[in-house]
Short mmCIF file of C-alpha atoms in Angstrom, two decimals:
data_model
loop_
_atom_site.label_atom_id
_atom_site.label_comp_id
_atom_site.label_asym_id
_atom_site.label_seq_id
_atom_site.Cartn_x
_atom_site.Cartn_y
_atom_site.Cartn_z
CA MET Y 1 -59.80 -39.63 -138.55
CA THR Y 2 -60.06 -43.36 -139.22
CA PHE Y 3 -58.26 -45.67 -136.82
CA ILE Y 4 -56.65 -48.68 -138.51
CA GLU Y 5 -55.70 -51.38 -136.07
CA SER Y 6 -52.16 -52.72 -136.41
CA SER Y 7 -51.67 -56.41 -137.12
CA THR Y 8 -49.90 -56.78 -133.76
CA SER Y 9 -52.76 -55.33 -131.73
CA HIS Y 10 -55.28 -57.30 -133.79
CA ALA Y 11 -53.35 -60.51 -133.13
CA LYS Y 12 -53.30 -59.81 -129.40
CA ARG Y 13 -57.02 -59.11 -129.36
CA MET Y 14 -57.76 -62.33 -131.25
CA ASP Y 15 -55.56 -64.33 -128.87
CA ARG Y 16 -57.38 -62.86 -125.86
CA MET Y 17 -60.76 -63.67 -127.35
CA TYR Y 18 -59.93 -67.19 -128.50
CA ARG Y 19 -57.78 -68.35 -125.59
CA VAL Y 20 -60.91 -69.86 -124.06
CA GLN Y 21 -63.39 -69.71 -126.95
CA ARG Y 22 -61.32 -71.95 -129.21
CA HIS Y 23 -62.29 -74.93 -127.05
CA ILE Y 24 -66.00 -74.49 -127.87
CA TYR Y 25 -65.70 -72.60 -131.16
CA ASP Y 26 -66.71 -75.37 -133.56
CA LEU Y 27 -69.57 -76.54 -131.37
CA THR Y 28 -71.18 -73.10 -131.18
CA ARG Y 29 -70.40 -71.64 -134.62
CA LYS Y 30 -72.02 -74.44 -136.61
CA TYR Y 31 -75.43 -72.94 -135.82
CA TYR Y 32 -74.84 -69.54 -137.41
CA LEU Y 33 -71.81 -69.68 -139.75
CA LEU Y 34 -73.96 -70.90 -142.60
CA ALA Y 35 -72.88 -72.11 -146.07
CA ARG Y 36 -69.33 -73.05 -145.08
CA ASP Y 37 -69.81 -76.67 -146.12
CA ARG Y 38 -71.64 -75.62 -149.27
CA THR Y 39 -68.74 -73.37 -150.27
CA ILE Y 40 -66.27 -76.22 -149.75
CA ARG Y 41 -68.41 -78.62 -151.80
CA GLU Y 42 -68.43 -76.10 -154.64
CA MET Y 43 -64.63 -75.69 -154.71
CA HIS Y 44 -64.19 -78.67 -157.05
CA ALA Y 45 -60.53 -79.04 -156.15
CA LYS Y 46 -58.45 -81.62 -157.99
CA PRO Y 47 -55.73 -83.94 -156.64
CA GLY Y 48 -52.48 -82.02 -156.31
CA ASP Y 49 -54.16 -78.60 -156.11
CA ARG Y 50 -52.60 -76.12 -153.70
CA VAL Y 51 -55.31 -74.93 -151.31
CA LEU Y 52 -54.94 -72.17 -148.70
CA GLU Y 53 -57.41 -71.06 -146.06
CA LEU Y 54 -56.91 -67.54 -144.71
CA GLY Y 55 -58.21 -67.28 -141.17
CA CYS Y 56 -58.15 -71.05 -140.77
CA GLY Y 57 -59.08 -70.91 -137.07
CA THR Y 58 -59.45 -74.33 -135.47
CA GLY Y 59 -58.71 -76.19 -138.70
CA ARG Y 60 -62.32 -77.32 -139.02
CA ASN Y 61 -62.62 -76.27 -142.66
CA LEU Y 62 -59.21 -77.66 -143.63
CA LYS Y 63 -60.24 -81.00 -142.16
CA LEU Y 64 -63.42 -81.03 -144.23
CA ILE Y 65 -61.54 -79.97 -147.38
CA ALA Y 66 -59.08 -82.85 -146.89
CA LYS Y 67 -61.95 -85.29 -146.40
CA THR Y 68 -63.84 -84.00 -149.45
CA TYR Y 69 -60.85 -83.75 -151.78
CA PRO Y 70 -58.05 -86.24 -151.07
CA GLN Y 71 -54.45 -85.65 -152.11
CA LEU Y 72 -54.40 -81.86 -151.88
CA ASP Y 73 -51.49 -79.65 -150.90
CA LEU Y 74 -53.07 -77.87 -147.92
CA ALA Y 75 -52.07 -74.72 -146.06
CA GLY Y 76 -53.64 -72.47 -143.46
CA LEU Y 77 -52.92 -69.02 -142.04
CA ASP Y 78 -54.28 -67.39 -138.91
CA ILE Y 79 -53.27 -64.31 -136.96
CA SER Y 80 -54.12 -66.02 -133.66
CA GLU Y 81 -51.52 -68.38 -132.21
CA GLU Y 82 -54.22 -69.64 -129.87
CA MET Y 83 -56.40 -70.77 -132.78
CA LEU Y 84 -53.43 -72.44 -134.45
CA ILE Y 85 -52.94 -74.59 -131.35
CA SER Y 86 -56.42 -76.01 -131.98
CA ALA Y 87 -55.80 -76.27 -135.72
CA ARG Y 88 -52.66 -78.34 -135.22
CA ARG Y 89 -54.53 -80.69 -132.91
CA THR Y 90 -57.50 -81.00 -135.27
CA LEU Y 91 -55.33 -81.89 -138.23
CA ALA Y 92 -53.07 -84.19 -136.22
CA ARG Y 93 -56.06 -86.19 -134.99
CA GLY Y 94 -57.27 -86.52 -138.56
CA LYS Y 95 -53.77 -87.45 -139.77
CA ILE Y 96 -53.96 -84.55 -142.21
CA ASP Y 97 -50.78 -82.97 -143.53
CA ALA Y 98 -50.97 -79.18 -143.86
CA THR Y 99 -48.61 -76.24 -143.55
CA LEU Y 100 -49.89 -73.85 -140.85
CA VAL Y 101 -48.48 -70.35 -140.52
CA ALA Y 102 -49.14 -67.57 -138.03
CA GLY Y 103 -49.50 -64.36 -139.97
CA ASP Y 104 -51.50 -61.41 -141.25
CA ALA Y 105 -53.93 -62.15 -144.08
CA THR Y 106 -53.53 -58.61 -145.41
CA ARG Y 107 -49.87 -59.04 -146.29
CA PHE Y 108 -49.03 -62.70 -146.72
CA GLU Y 109 -47.03 -64.17 -149.59
CA PRO Y 110 -47.26 -67.67 -151.11
CA SER Y 111 -43.56 -67.98 -150.38
CA ASP Y 112 -44.47 -67.97 -146.65
CA PHE Y 113 -45.69 -71.51 -147.34
CA GLY Y 114 -42.96 -72.45 -149.79
CA LYS Y 115 -45.31 -71.99 -152.76
CA ALA Y 116 -45.38 -69.84 -155.87
CA ASP Y 117 -49.18 -69.50 -155.85
CA PHE Y 118 -52.42 -71.29 -154.94
CA ASP Y 119 -55.16 -72.94 -157.01
CA HIS Y 120 -57.81 -72.25 -154.37
CA ILE Y 121 -57.94 -69.78 -151.49
CA LEU Y 122 -60.77 -69.82 -148.96
CA LEU Y 123 -61.99 -66.94 -146.78
CA SER Y 124 -64.75 -68.29 -144.56
CA TYR Y 125 -66.31 -65.75 -142.18
CA ALA Y 126 -62.91 -64.10 -141.84
CA LEU Y 127 -63.31 -60.78 -143.65
CA SER Y 128 -65.94 -59.63 -141.16
CA MET Y 129 -63.25 -59.85 -138.47
CA ILE Y 130 -60.26 -58.38 -140.34
CA PRO Y 131 -59.91 -54.59 -139.97
CA GLN Y 132 -58.19 -54.11 -143.37
CA TRP Y 133 -60.42 -56.61 -145.10
CA GLU Y 134 -60.25 -55.00 -148.57
CA GLN Y 135 -56.47 -55.48 -148.64
CA THR Y 136 -56.98 -59.12 -147.69
CA ILE Y 137 -59.03 -59.64 -150.83
CA VAL Y 138 -56.36 -57.93 -152.93
CA SER Y 139 -53.56 -60.01 -151.39
CA ALA Y 140 -55.55 -63.22 -151.92
CA THR Y 141 -56.30 -62.53 -155.57
CA GLN Y 142 -52.64 -61.72 -156.22
CA ALA Y 143 -51.67 -65.10 -154.75
CA LEU Y 144 -53.89 -67.08 -157.14
CA ALA Y 145 -52.37 -69.30 -159.79
CA PRO Y 146 -53.57 -68.85 -163.40
CA GLY Y 147 -57.09 -70.28 -163.43
CA GLY Y 148 -57.19 -70.19 -159.62
CA THR Y 149 -60.22 -69.22 -157.54
CA LEU Y 150 -60.76 -67.21 -154.38
CA HIS Y 151 -63.79 -68.53 -152.48
CA ILE Y 152 -65.46 -66.15 -150.01
CA VAL Y 153 -68.38 -66.81 -147.68
CA ASP Y 154 -69.35 -64.35 -144.97
CA PHE Y 155 -72.25 -62.55 -143.37
CA GLY Y 156 -74.42 -60.62 -145.80
CA GLN Y 157 -76.62 -57.64 -145.06
CA GLN Y 158 -79.73 -59.72 -144.26
CA GLU Y 159 -81.40 -57.79 -147.06
CA LYS Y 160 -84.47 -60.03 -147.40
CA LEU Y 161 -84.87 -60.84 -143.72
CA PRO Y 162 -86.96 -58.91 -141.15
CA HIS Y 163 -85.30 -55.66 -140.09
CA ILE Y 164 -85.65 -56.49 -136.40
CA PHE Y 165 -83.68 -59.70 -137.00
CA SER Y 166 -80.83 -57.94 -138.80
CA ARG Y 167 -80.58 -55.23 -136.13
CA ALA Y 168 -80.40 -57.81 -133.36
CA LEU Y 169 -77.89 -59.96 -135.26
CA PHE Y 170 -75.58 -57.04 -136.09
CA ALA Y 171 -75.64 -55.83 -132.48
CA TRP Y 172 -74.79 -59.32 -131.23
CA LEU Y 173 -71.99 -59.75 -133.77
CA ARG Y 174 -70.41 -56.42 -132.79
CA ALA Y 175 -69.95 -57.80 -129.28
CA PHE Y 176 -67.55 -60.33 -130.82
CA HIS Y 177 -65.78 -57.77 -133.05
CA VAL Y 178 -67.61 -59.05 -136.14
CA ILE Y 179 -68.74 -56.48 -138.73
CA PRO Y 180 -70.53 -57.72 -141.86
CA ARG Y 181 -69.03 -55.83 -144.80
CA ALA Y 182 -71.70 -53.89 -146.68
CA THR Y 183 -69.40 -53.22 -149.66
CA LEU Y 184 -68.01 -56.76 -149.90
CA ARG Y 185 -69.48 -57.29 -153.36
CA GLU Y 186 -68.07 -54.05 -154.74
CA ALA Y 187 -64.60 -54.67 -153.25
CA SER Y 188 -64.57 -58.17 -154.71
CA GLU Y 189 -65.60 -56.96 -158.15
CA GLN Y 190 -62.86 -54.34 -158.06
CA ALA Y 191 -60.24 -56.93 -157.07
CA ALA Y 192 -61.41 -59.22 -159.86
CA GLN Y 193 -61.18 -56.40 -162.39
CA THR Y 194 -57.63 -55.60 -161.28
CA ILE Y 195 -56.43 -59.10 -162.18
CA GLY Y 196 -58.58 -59.26 -165.32
CA GLY Y 197 -60.69 -61.98 -163.73
CA THR Y 198 -64.35 -62.69 -163.08
CA CYS Y 199 -66.46 -62.28 -159.97
CA ARG Y 200 -69.58 -64.32 -159.18
CA PHE Y 201 -71.83 -63.15 -156.34
CA LYS Y 202 -74.66 -65.05 -154.67
CA ALA Y 203 -76.86 -64.03 -151.74
CA LEU Y 204 -77.97 -67.02 -149.68
CA TYR Y 205 -80.77 -67.51 -147.15
CA GLY Y 206 -82.35 -64.11 -147.67
CA GLY Y 207 -78.99 -62.38 -147.58
CA TYR Y 208 -77.93 -63.95 -144.29
CA ALA Y 209 -74.77 -65.10 -146.04
CA TRP Y 210 -72.99 -63.84 -149.14
CA GLN Y 211 -70.95 -66.17 -151.32
CA ILE Y 212 -68.38 -64.87 -153.81
CA GLU Y 213 -66.00 -66.51 -156.27
CA ILE Y 214 -63.17 -64.54 -157.90
CA ARG Y 215 -61.45 -66.44 -160.69
CA ARG Y 216 -58.09 -65.50 -162.19
CA PRO Y 217 -57.80 -65.96 -165.96
CA ALA Y 218 -56.15 -69.23 -166.98
CA ASP Y 219 -53.80 -67.36 -169.30
CA ALA Y 220 -52.74 -64.80 -166.67
#
């Protein structure tokens, strides 16, 4: 029997974990959450675009997106109220306007943010922490505007790195409830096919990180 964690229990677990960690999260994660900035640089958002980050955490990525692409309509969702406390502070200090919502990435709706859809949605090292991660991809692709793009960056399978390194990394990540998704590429391709879109996959740094773009057809 497979146990599927409820969104309520997952939220409580995330709050427990991040109640203290959120204060040092950005300082520590910059050393091993690779390709986040690269993914943001490759978004190519335009003024007025509606941009949502699922699993926005401390607001670090939203701050960088706002700095890189001025005049966006920004939004963020996180299941942890503790992380959203940090996100609100981060964006307030940067004088960045964004709609932040506490919620479950597996079953959100654009209407939760007062929108019909989004031009760009970002999932940065979030799927490896979401129990029902495949449904998150489906929900995100369904929330894309015609011509919109889902940007994913997360841990890969370390396929071109020494086996001893990958074993040690995976064991360490499990201690923080992080599970790199071995079938992330296949799930993304299936979600893209469902909306009649395209899926671009790239393995970075010997497979340490995987980067995926799912694009919805412009005439959808």
